[in-house]
Amino acid sequence: MRGRLLDANKTINNGCPNWENENLIQCLHGTGLHCFWGLLLSTCFNREVFLEIFRPLWIELNWKLMAVEAVEGKKSKVVVVGGGIAGSLLAKTMQYDADVILIDPKEYFEIPWAKWRCMVQPSFAERAVIGHTEYLTQGRLIVSPAAKVTENHVYTSDNRCIPYDYLVIATGHADSAPLTKAERLQQFQNENQKIQSASSILIIGGGPNGVELAGEIAADFPEKKVTLVHGGPRLLEFLGSKASSKTLEWLTSKNVDVLLNQTVNLFDKYGDDVYRTSARETIIADCHFMCVGRPIGSSWLNATILDKSLDESGRLMVDEHLRIKGWKNAFAVGVITDVPELKQGMFAQKQALVAAKNIKQLIKGKEKKMETYKAGYIMAIVALGRKDAVAECPLATLIGPIPGKIKSKDLFVGRTRRNMGLDRKASS
Ligand SMILES: Cc1cc2nc3c(=O)[nH]c(=O)nc-3n(C[C@H](O)[C@H](O)[C@H](O)COP(=O)(O)OP(=O)(O)OC[C@H]3O[C@@H](n4cnc5c(N)ncnc54)[C@H](O)[C@@H]3O)c2cc1C
């Protein structure tokens, strides 16, 4: 057994520095100990303790299996970094055609635009937060942020070294989130408690996040006083001015106070509930939510072989096949790419499907048959509570129940689940 592990280790770490090999040997030797203590303690403690102890064991076993297969030289190895909208769909789509390894800092995939509904209605999160292993039944999962990439390997923050034949970068937005699905569901419960027990709420940021949260609270808790402060001259600046003014009207009609061209300094607070804006206005609120944009998740690529492929805004430059410029076997999908289109999840999914097709063609040696990605047309819908929405498409800007019918009731959760091969309605 020991000899086999060491052989496997050699294969996994082909080309990795020695300290990585030593690290893995220690890790594999630790497996037996984990097993013993895990069994002993699980009989004495509860399920959480059991899972906590066996999670590393499970990951290590997966790791060993991968190494054994690599020795047998079975399938091409596709490493997908980032398990968001784009990366998870690509991993799911490729899992029968390649040895897929998904690297993500958390154990679950979350539909990002359902987050605010999950706060006002925590039960909604049971469908919107999906364990990676629920759809990735054939692939392997490594729960750790990726930290570095070389020509043949991806390194994770916990010092794993993963070889690849094909690489996909899908680390759209960098965000801090709990490790487990149970913790994430609990976080939504806590945020719901915060909303329930407040009679006045301050929302900072008037982009899609702030507007959608204000809409959710105004629709579900009309008795609460909501104030939205935005630093810019109009709401939803990524859309046209018509959409901004219609949204402002809608929020005002629901008694949301909107303060534009002002910022809130959280260090300039009096007591627990008095906030001051840059225009010296005073806001009284029992709690606040920061709804500012998240940074692009590409800082981990700085000082790696891919840093020359980043443009000035930190996005990866790709060619018409979604291959990272200058690379034969590395792709990028989702908001991290420099594709000139609105950074929407539906386009991220479309990119994932095109990149998956192209990798399959490369595996078959049919490079010339790769598909060209065509940038999407502009169409954006921002939900305003459960019934209304504001939509901007090339010919018109609409607000109210018609665009609301498209997005606001289910927030595309059923559709996204179906795309992932899961039951639209059942919670995972
Ligand atoms: C309020 C709001 C509403 C929206 N509504 C819609 C809508 O109605 N329809 C629509 O199509 N789009 C919508 N969007 C846009 C949509 O959310 C994004 O376009 C989409 O999430 C982008 O997908 P992605 O996979 O590129 O990135 P993300 O979904 O951000 O996923 C990135 C993944 O990479 C992981 N990651 C980050 N760093 C690392 C690392 N170093 N190593 C490993 N993993 C890493 C993250 O944990 C995450 O899992 C909305 C966005 C907002 C903010």
CSV table of N, CA, C and O in Angstrom, one decimal, residues 200-292:
chain,number,residue,atom,x,y,z
A,200,SER,N,-35.5,50.0,10.7
A,200,SER,CA,-35.0,50.8,9.7
A,200,SER,C,-33.7,50.2,9.2
A,200,SER,O,-32.8,49.7,10.0
A,201,ILE,N,-33.5,50.2,7.8
A,201,ILE,CA,-32.3,49.5,7.2
A,201,ILE,C,-31.7,50.5,6.2
A,201,ILE,O,-32.3,51.1,5.4
A,202,LEU,N,-30.3,50.5,6.3
A,202,LEU,CA,-29.5,51.3,5.4
A,202,LEU,C,-28.9,50.4,4.4
A,202,LEU,O,-28.2,49.4,4.7
A,203,ILE,N,-29.0,50.7,3.1
A,203,ILE,CA,-28.3,49.9,2.0
A,203,ILE,C,-27.3,50.8,1.4
A,203,ILE,O,-27.7,51.9,0.9
A,204,ILE,N,-26.1,50.4,1.3
A,204,ILE,CA,-25.0,51.2,0.7
A,204,ILE,C,-24.7,50.7,-0.7
A,204,ILE,O,-24.2,49.5,-0.8
A,205,GLY,N,-24.9,51.4,-1.7
A,205,GLY,CA,-24.6,51.0,-3.1
A,205,GLY,C,-25.9,50.9,-3.9
A,205,GLY,O,-26.8,50.2,-3.5
A,206,GLY,N,-25.9,51.6,-5.0
A,206,GLY,CA,-27.1,51.6,-5.9
A,206,GLY,C,-26.9,51.0,-7.2
A,206,GLY,O,-27.5,51.3,-8.2
A,207,GLY,N,-26.0,49.9,-7.3
A,207,GLY,CA,-25.9,49.1,-8.5
A,207,GLY,C,-26.9,48.0,-8.4
A,207,GLY,O,-27.9,48.1,-7.6
A,208,PRO,N,-26.8,46.9,-9.2
A,208,PRO,CA,-27.8,45.9,-9.2
A,208,PRO,C,-28.0,45.2,-7.8
A,208,PRO,O,-29.1,44.9,-7.5
A,209,ASN,N,-26.9,45.1,-7.1
A,209,ASN,CA,-27.0,44.4,-5.8
A,209,ASN,C,-27.9,45.3,-4.8
A,209,ASN,O,-28.8,44.7,-4.2
A,210,GLY,N,-27.5,46.6,-4.7
A,210,GLY,CA,-28.3,47.4,-3.8
A,210,GLY,C,-29.7,47.6,-4.2
A,210,GLY,O,-30.6,47.5,-3.3
A,211,VAL,N,-29.9,47.7,-5.5
A,211,VAL,CA,-31.3,47.9,-6.0
A,211,VAL,C,-32.1,46.6,-5.7
A,211,VAL,O,-33.3,46.7,-5.3
A,212,GLU,N,-31.5,45.5,-6.0
A,212,GLU,CA,-32.3,44.2,-5.9
A,212,GLU,C,-32.6,44.0,-4.4
A,212,GLU,O,-33.7,43.5,-4.0
A,213,LEU,N,-31.6,44.3,-3.5
A,213,LEU,CA,-31.9,44.1,-2.0
A,213,LEU,C,-33.0,45.1,-1.6
A,213,LEU,O,-33.9,44.7,-0.9
A,214,ALA,N,-32.9,46.3,-2.0
A,214,ALA,CA,-33.9,47.3,-1.6
A,214,ALA,C,-35.3,46.8,-2.1
A,214,ALA,O,-36.3,46.9,-1.4
A,215,GLY,N,-35.3,46.3,-3.3
A,215,GLY,CA,-36.6,45.8,-3.9
A,215,GLY,C,-37.2,44.7,-3.1
A,215,GLY,O,-38.4,44.6,-2.8
A,216,GLU,N,-36.3,43.7,-2.7
A,216,GLU,CA,-36.7,42.6,-1.9
A,216,GLU,C,-37.3,43.0,-0.6
A,216,GLU,O,-38.4,42.5,-0.1
A,217,ILE,N,-36.6,43.9,0.1
A,217,ILE,CA,-37.0,44.3,1.5
A,217,ILE,C,-38.3,45.1,1.3
A,217,ILE,O,-39.3,44.9,2.1
A,218,ALA,N,-38.4,46.0,0.4
A,218,ALA,CA,-39.6,46.9,0.2
A,218,ALA,C,-40.8,46.0,-0.1
A,218,ALA,O,-41.9,46.3,0.4
A,219,ALA,N,-40.6,45.0,-0.9
A,219,ALA,CA,-41.7,44.1,-1.3
A,219,ALA,C,-42.2,43.2,-0.1
A,219,ALA,O,-43.4,43.1,0.1
A,220,ASP,N,-41.2,42.6,0.6
A,220,ASP,CA,-41.6,41.7,1.7
A,220,ASP,C,-41.8,42.3,3.0
A,220,ASP,O,-42.5,41.7,3.8
A,221,PHE,N,-41.2,43.5,3.3
A,221,PHE,CA,-41.4,44.1,4.6
A,221,PHE,C,-41.7,45.6,4.4
A,221,PHE,O,-40.9,46.5,4.7
A,222,PRO,N,-42.9,45.9,3.8
A,222,PRO,CA,-43.2,47.3,3.5
A,222,PRO,C,-43.2,48.2,4.7
A,222,PRO,O,-43.1,49.4,4.6
A,223,GLU,N,-43.3,47.6,5.9
A,223,GLU,CA,-43.4,48.5,7.1
A,223,GLU,C,-42.0,49.0,7.5
A,223,GLU,O,-41.9,49.9,8.4
A,224,LYS,N,-41.0,48.4,6.9
A,224,LYS,CA,-39.6,48.9,7.4
A,224,LYS,C,-39.2,50.1,6.6
A,224,LYS,O,-39.5,50.2,5.4
A,225,LYS,N,-38.4,50.9,7.3
A,225,LYS,CA,-37.9,52.2,6.6
A,225,LYS,C,-36.6,51.8,5.9
A,225,LYS,O,-35.6,51.4,6.6
A,226,VAL,N,-36.5,51.9,4.6
A,226,VAL,CA,-35.3,51.6,3.9
A,226,VAL,C,-34.7,52.8,3.3
A,226,VAL,O,-35.4,53.6,2.6
A,227,THR,N,-33.4,53.0,3.5
A,227,THR,CA,-32.7,54.1,2.9
A,227,THR,C,-31.6,53.6,2.0
A,227,THR,O,-30.8,52.7,2.5
A,228,LEU,N,-31.5,54.0,0.8
A,228,LEU,CA,-30.4,53.5,-0.1
A,228,LEU,C,-29.5,54.7,-0.5
A,228,LEU,O,-30.0,55.7,-1.0
A,229,VAL,N,-28.2,54.6,-0.2
A,229,VAL,CA,-27.3,55.6,-0.5
A,229,VAL,C,-26.4,55.2,-1.6
A,229,VAL,O,-25.8,54.1,-1.6
A,230,HIS,N,-26.3,56.0,-2.7
A,230,HIS,CA,-25.4,55.6,-3.8
A,230,HIS,C,-24.4,56.8,-4.1
A,230,HIS,O,-24.9,57.9,-4.2
A,231,GLY,N,-23.2,56.4,-4.4
A,231,GLY,CA,-22.2,57.4,-4.6
A,231,GLY,C,-22.3,58.1,-6.0
A,231,GLY,O,-21.8,59.2,-6.2
A,232,GLY,N,-22.9,57.5,-6.9
A,232,GLY,CA,-23.0,58.0,-8.3
A,232,GLY,C,-24.2,58.9,-8.5
A,232,GLY,O,-25.1,59.0,-7.6
A,233,PRO,N,-24.3,59.5,-9.7
A,233,PRO,CA,-25.5,60.4,-10.0
A,233,PRO,C,-26.8,59.7,-10.3
A,233,PRO,O,-27.8,60.3,-10.3
A,234,ARG,N,-26.7,58.4,-10.6
A,234,ARG,CA,-28.0,57.7,-10.9
A,234,ARG,C,-27.8,56.2,-10.5
A,234,ARG,O,-26.7,55.7,-10.5
A,235,LEU,N,-29.0,55.6,-10.3
A,235,LEU,CA,-29.0,54.1,-9.9
A,235,LEU,C,-28.6,53.3,-11.2
A,235,LEU,O,-28.8,53.8,-12.3
A,236,LEU,N,-28.2,52.1,-11.0
A,236,LEU,CA,-27.9,51.1,-12.1
A,236,LEU,C,-27.2,51.8,-13.2
A,236,LEU,O,-27.6,51.8,-14.4
A,237,GLU,N,-26.0,52.3,-12.9
A,237,GLU,CA,-25.2,53.0,-13.9
A,237,GLU,C,-24.8,52.1,-15.1
A,237,GLU,O,-24.4,52.6,-16.1
A,238,PHE,N,-24.9,50.8,-14.9
A,238,PHE,CA,-24.5,49.9,-16.1
A,238,PHE,C,-25.6,49.9,-17.1
A,238,PHE,O,-25.4,49.4,-18.2
A,239,LEU,N,-26.7,50.4,-16.8
A,239,LEU,CA,-27.8,50.5,-17.8
A,239,LEU,C,-28.0,52.0,-18.2
A,239,LEU,O,-27.3,52.8,-17.7
A,240,GLY,N,-28.9,52.2,-19.1
A,240,GLY,CA,-29.1,53.5,-19.6
A,240,GLY,C,-29.9,54.4,-18.6
A,240,GLY,O,-30.4,53.9,-17.6
A,241,SER,N,-30.0,55.7,-18.9
A,241,SER,CA,-30.6,56.6,-17.9
A,241,SER,C,-32.1,56.4,-17.8
A,241,SER,O,-32.7,56.7,-16.7
A,242,LYS,N,-32.8,55.8,-18.8
A,242,LYS,CA,-34.2,55.5,-18.7
A,242,LYS,C,-34.4,54.5,-17.6
A,242,LYS,O,-35.3,54.6,-16.8
A,243,ALA,N,-33.6,53.5,-17.6
A,243,ALA,CA,-33.8,52.4,-16.6
A,243,ALA,C,-33.5,53.0,-15.2
A,243,ALA,O,-34.2,52.6,-14.3
A,244,SER,N,-32.5,53.9,-15.1
A,244,SER,CA,-32.2,54.5,-13.8
A,244,SER,C,-33.4,55.2,-13.3
A,244,SER,O,-33.8,55.1,-12.1
A,245,SER,N,-34.0,56.1,-14.1
A,245,SER,CA,-35.0,57.0,-13.6
A,245,SER,C,-36.3,56.2,-13.3
A,245,SER,O,-37.0,56.4,-12.3
A,246,LYS,N,-36.6,55.1,-14.1
A,246,LYS,CA,-37.8,54.3,-13.8
A,246,LYS,C,-37.6,53.6,-12.5
A,246,LYS,O,-38.5,53.4,-11.7
A,247,THR,N,-36.4,53.1,-12.3
A,247,THR,CA,-36.1,52.3,-11.0
A,247,THR,C,-36.2,53.3,-9.8
A,247,THR,O,-36.7,52.9,-8.8
A,248,LEU,N,-35.7,54.5,-10.0
A,248,LEU,CA,-35.8,55.5,-8.9
A,248,LEU,C,-37.2,55.7,-8.5
A,248,LEU,O,-37.6,55.7,-7.4
A,249,GLU,N,-38.1,55.9,-9.6
A,249,GLU,CA,-39.5,56.1,-9.4
A,249,GLU,C,-40.1,54.9,-8.6
A,249,GLU,O,-40.9,55.1,-7.7
A,250,TRP,N,-39.8,53.7,-9.1
A,250,TRP,CA,-40.4,52.5,-8.5
A,250,TRP,C,-40.0,52.4,-7.0
A,250,TRP,O,-40.9,52.2,-6.1
A,251,LEU,N,-38.7,52.7,-6.7
A,251,LEU,CA,-38.3,52.6,-5.3
A,251,LEU,C,-39.0,53.6,-4.4
A,251,LEU,O,-39.4,53.4,-3.3
A,252,THR,N,-39.0,54.8,-5.0
A,252,THR,CA,-39.6,55.9,-4.2
A,252,THR,C,-41.1,55.6,-3.9
A,252,THR,O,-41.6,55.9,-2.8
A,253,SER,N,-41.8,55.0,-4.9
A,253,SER,CA,-43.2,54.7,-4.7
A,253,SER,C,-43.4,53.6,-3.6
A,253,SER,O,-44.4,53.4,-3.1
A,254,LYS,N,-42.3,52.9,-3.3
A,254,LYS,CA,-42.4,51.9,-2.3
A,254,LYS,C,-41.8,52.4,-1.0
A,254,LYS,O,-41.4,51.7,-0.1
A,255,ASN,N,-41.7,53.7,-0.9
A,255,ASN,CA,-41.2,54.4,0.4
A,255,ASN,C,-39.7,54.2,0.7
A,255,ASN,O,-39.3,54.2,1.8
A,256,VAL,N,-38.9,53.9,-0.4
A,256,VAL,CA,-37.5,53.7,-0.1
A,256,VAL,C,-36.9,55.1,-0.4
A,256,VAL,O,-37.2,55.8,-1.4
A,257,ASP,N,-36.1,55.6,0.6
A,257,ASP,CA,-35.4,56.9,0.4
A,257,ASP,C,-34.2,56.7,-0.3
A,257,ASP,O,-33.3,55.9,0.1
A,258,VAL,N,-34.0,57.4,-1.5
A,258,VAL,CA,-32.8,57.2,-2.2
A,258,VAL,C,-31.9,58.5,-2.2
A,258,VAL,O,-32.4,59.5,-2.5
A,259,LEU,N,-30.7,58.3,-1.7
A,259,LEU,CA,-29.8,59.5,-1.7
A,259,LEU,C,-28.7,59.3,-2.7
A,259,LEU,O,-27.9,58.3,-2.6
A,260,LEU,N,-28.6,60.1,-3.7
A,260,LEU,CA,-27.6,60.0,-4.8
A,260,LEU,C,-26.4,60.9,-4.5
A,260,LEU,O,-26.5,61.8,-3.7
A,261,ASN,N,-25.3,60.6,-5.2
A,261,ASN,CA,-24.1,61.4,-5.1
A,261,ASN,C,-23.6,61.6,-3.6
A,261,ASN,O,-23.1,62.6,-3.3
A,262,GLN,N,-23.8,60.6,-2.9
A,262,GLN,CA,-23.4,60.6,-1.5
A,262,GLN,C,-22.8,59.3,-1.1
A,262,GLN,O,-23.1,58.2,-1.6
A,263,THR,N,-21.8,59.3,-0.2
A,263,THR,CA,-21.3,58.1,0.3
A,263,THR,C,-21.5,58.0,1.9
A,263,THR,O,-21.7,59.0,2.5
A,264,VAL,N,-21.3,56.8,2.4
A,264,VAL,CA,-21.4,56.7,3.9
A,264,VAL,C,-20.1,56.2,4.4
A,264,VAL,O,-19.5,55.2,3.9
A,265,ASN,N,-19.6,56.9,5.4
A,265,ASN,CA,-18.3,56.5,6.0
A,265,ASN,C,-18.7,55.7,7.3
A,265,ASN,O,-19.2,56.3,8.3
A,266,LEU,N,-18.4,54.4,7.3
A,266,LEU,CA,-18.9,53.6,8.4
A,266,LEU,C,-18.1,53.9,9.7
A,266,LEU,O,-18.5,53.5,10.8
A,267,PHE,N,-16.9,54.6,9.5
A,267,PHE,CA,-16.2,55.0,10.7
A,267,PHE,C,-16.7,56.3,11.4
A,267,PHE,O,-16.3,56.6,12.5
A,268,ASP,N,-17.6,57.0,10.6
A,268,ASP,CA,-18.1,58.2,11.1
A,268,ASP,C,-19.6,58.0,11.6
A,268,ASP,O,-20.5,58.5,11.0
A,269,LYS,N,-19.7,57.1,12.6
A,269,LYS,CA,-21.0,56.7,13.0
A,269,LYS,C,-21.2,57.1,14.5
A,269,LYS,O,-20.2,57.1,15.3
A,270,TYR,N,-22.4,57.6,14.8
A,270,TYR,CA,-22.7,57.9,16.2
A,270,TYR,C,-23.5,56.8,16.8
A,270,TYR,O,-24.6,56.5,16.3
A,271,GLY,N,-23.0,56.2,17.9
A,271,GLY,CA,-23.7,55.1,18.5
A,271,GLY,C,-23.9,54.0,17.5
A,271,GLY,O,-23.1,53.8,16.6
A,272,ASP,N,-24.9,53.2,17.8
A,272,ASP,CA,-25.1,52.0,17.0
A,272,ASP,C,-25.9,52.3,15.7
A,272,ASP,O,-25.9,51.5,14.8
A,273,ASP,N,-26.7,53.4,15.7
A,273,ASP,CA,-27.7,53.5,14.7
A,273,ASP,C,-27.7,54.9,13.9
A,273,ASP,O,-28.6,55.1,13.2
A,274,VAL,N,-26.7,55.7,14.2
A,274,VAL,CA,-26.7,57.0,13.5
A,274,VAL,C,-25.5,57.1,12.5
A,274,VAL,O,-24.4,57.0,12.9
A,275,TYR,N,-25.9,57.1,11.2
A,275,TYR,CA,-24.9,57.2,10.1
A,275,TYR,C,-24.9,58.6,9.5
A,275,TYR,O,-25.9,59.3,9.5
A,276,ARG,N,-23.7,59.0,9.0
A,276,ARG,CA,-23.6,60.3,8.4
A,276,ARG,C,-23.1,60.1,6.9
A,276,ARG,O,-22.2,59.3,6.7
A,277,THR,N,-23.6,60.9,6.0
A,277,THR,CA,-23.2,60.8,4.6
A,277,THR,C,-22.2,61.9,4.3
A,277,THR,O,-22.0,62.8,5.1
A,278,SER,N,-21.5,61.7,3.2
A,278,SER,CA,-20.5,62.7,2.7
A,278,SER,C,-21.2,64.1,2.6
A,278,SER,O,-20.5,65.1,2.6
A,279,ALA,N,-22.5,64.2,2.4
A,279,ALA,CA,-23.2,65.5,2.2
A,279,ALA,C,-23.7,65.9,3.6
A,279,ALA,O,-24.6,66.8,3.6
A,280,ARG,N,-23.2,65.3,4.6
A,280,ARG,CA,-23.6,65.6,6.0
A,280,ARG,C,-25.1,65.4,6.4
A,280,ARG,O,-25.6,66.0,7.3
A,281,GLU,N,-25.7,64.5,5.6
A,281,GLU,CA,-27.0,64.1,6.0
A,281,GLU,C,-26.9,63.0,7.1
A,281,GLU,O,-26.0,62.2,7.1
A,282,THR,N,-27.9,62.9,7.9
A,282,THR,CA,-27.9,61.9,9.0
A,282,THR,C,-29.0,60.9,8.7
A,282,THR,O,-30.1,61.2,8.3
A,283,ILE,N,-28.6,59.6,8.8
A,283,ILE,CA,-29.5,58.5,8.6
A,283,ILE,C,-29.6,57.7,9.8
A,283,ILE,O,-28.6,57.3,10.4
A,284,ILE,N,-30.8,57.4,10.3
A,284,ILE,CA,-30.9,56.5,11.4
A,284,ILE,C,-31.4,55.1,10.9
A,284,ILE,O,-32.3,55.0,10.2
A,285,ALA,N,-30.6,54.1,11.2
A,285,ALA,CA,-30.9,52.8,10.8
A,285,ALA,C,-30.4,51.8,11.8
A,285,ALA,O,-29.3,51.9,12.4
A,286,ASP,N,-31.2,50.7,12.0
A,286,ASP,CA,-30.9,49.7,13.0
A,286,ASP,C,-29.7,48.8,12.4
A,286,ASP,O,-29.0,48.1,13.2
A,287,CYS,N,-29.6,48.7,11.1
A,287,CYS,CA,-28.6,47.9,10.5
A,287,CYS,C,-28.3,48.4,9.1
A,287,CYS,O,-29.0,49.2,8.6
A,288,HIS,N,-27.1,47.9,8.6
A,288,HIS,CA,-26.8,48.3,7.2
A,288,HIS,C,-26.3,47.1,6.4
A,288,HIS,O,-25.9,46.1,7.0
A,289,PHE,N,-26.4,47.2,5.1
A,289,PHE,CA,-25.9,46.2,4.2
A,289,PHE,C,-25.0,46.9,3.2
A,289,PHE,O,-25.4,47.8,2.5
A,290,MET,N,-23.8,46.4,3.0
A,290,MET,CA,-22.9,46.9,2.0
A,290,MET,C,-23.2,46.2,0.7
A,290,MET,O,-23.0,44.9,0.6
A,291,CYS,N,-23.5,46.9,-0.3
A,291,CYS,CA,-23.9,46.2,-1.6
A,291,CYS,C,-23.0,46.8,-2.7
A,291,CYS,O,-23.5,47.4,-3.7
A,292,VAL,N,-21.7,46.8,-2.5
A,292,VAL,CA,-20.8,47.3,-3.5
A,292,VAL,C,-20.3,46.2,-4.4
A,292,VAL,O,-20.3,45.0,-4.0
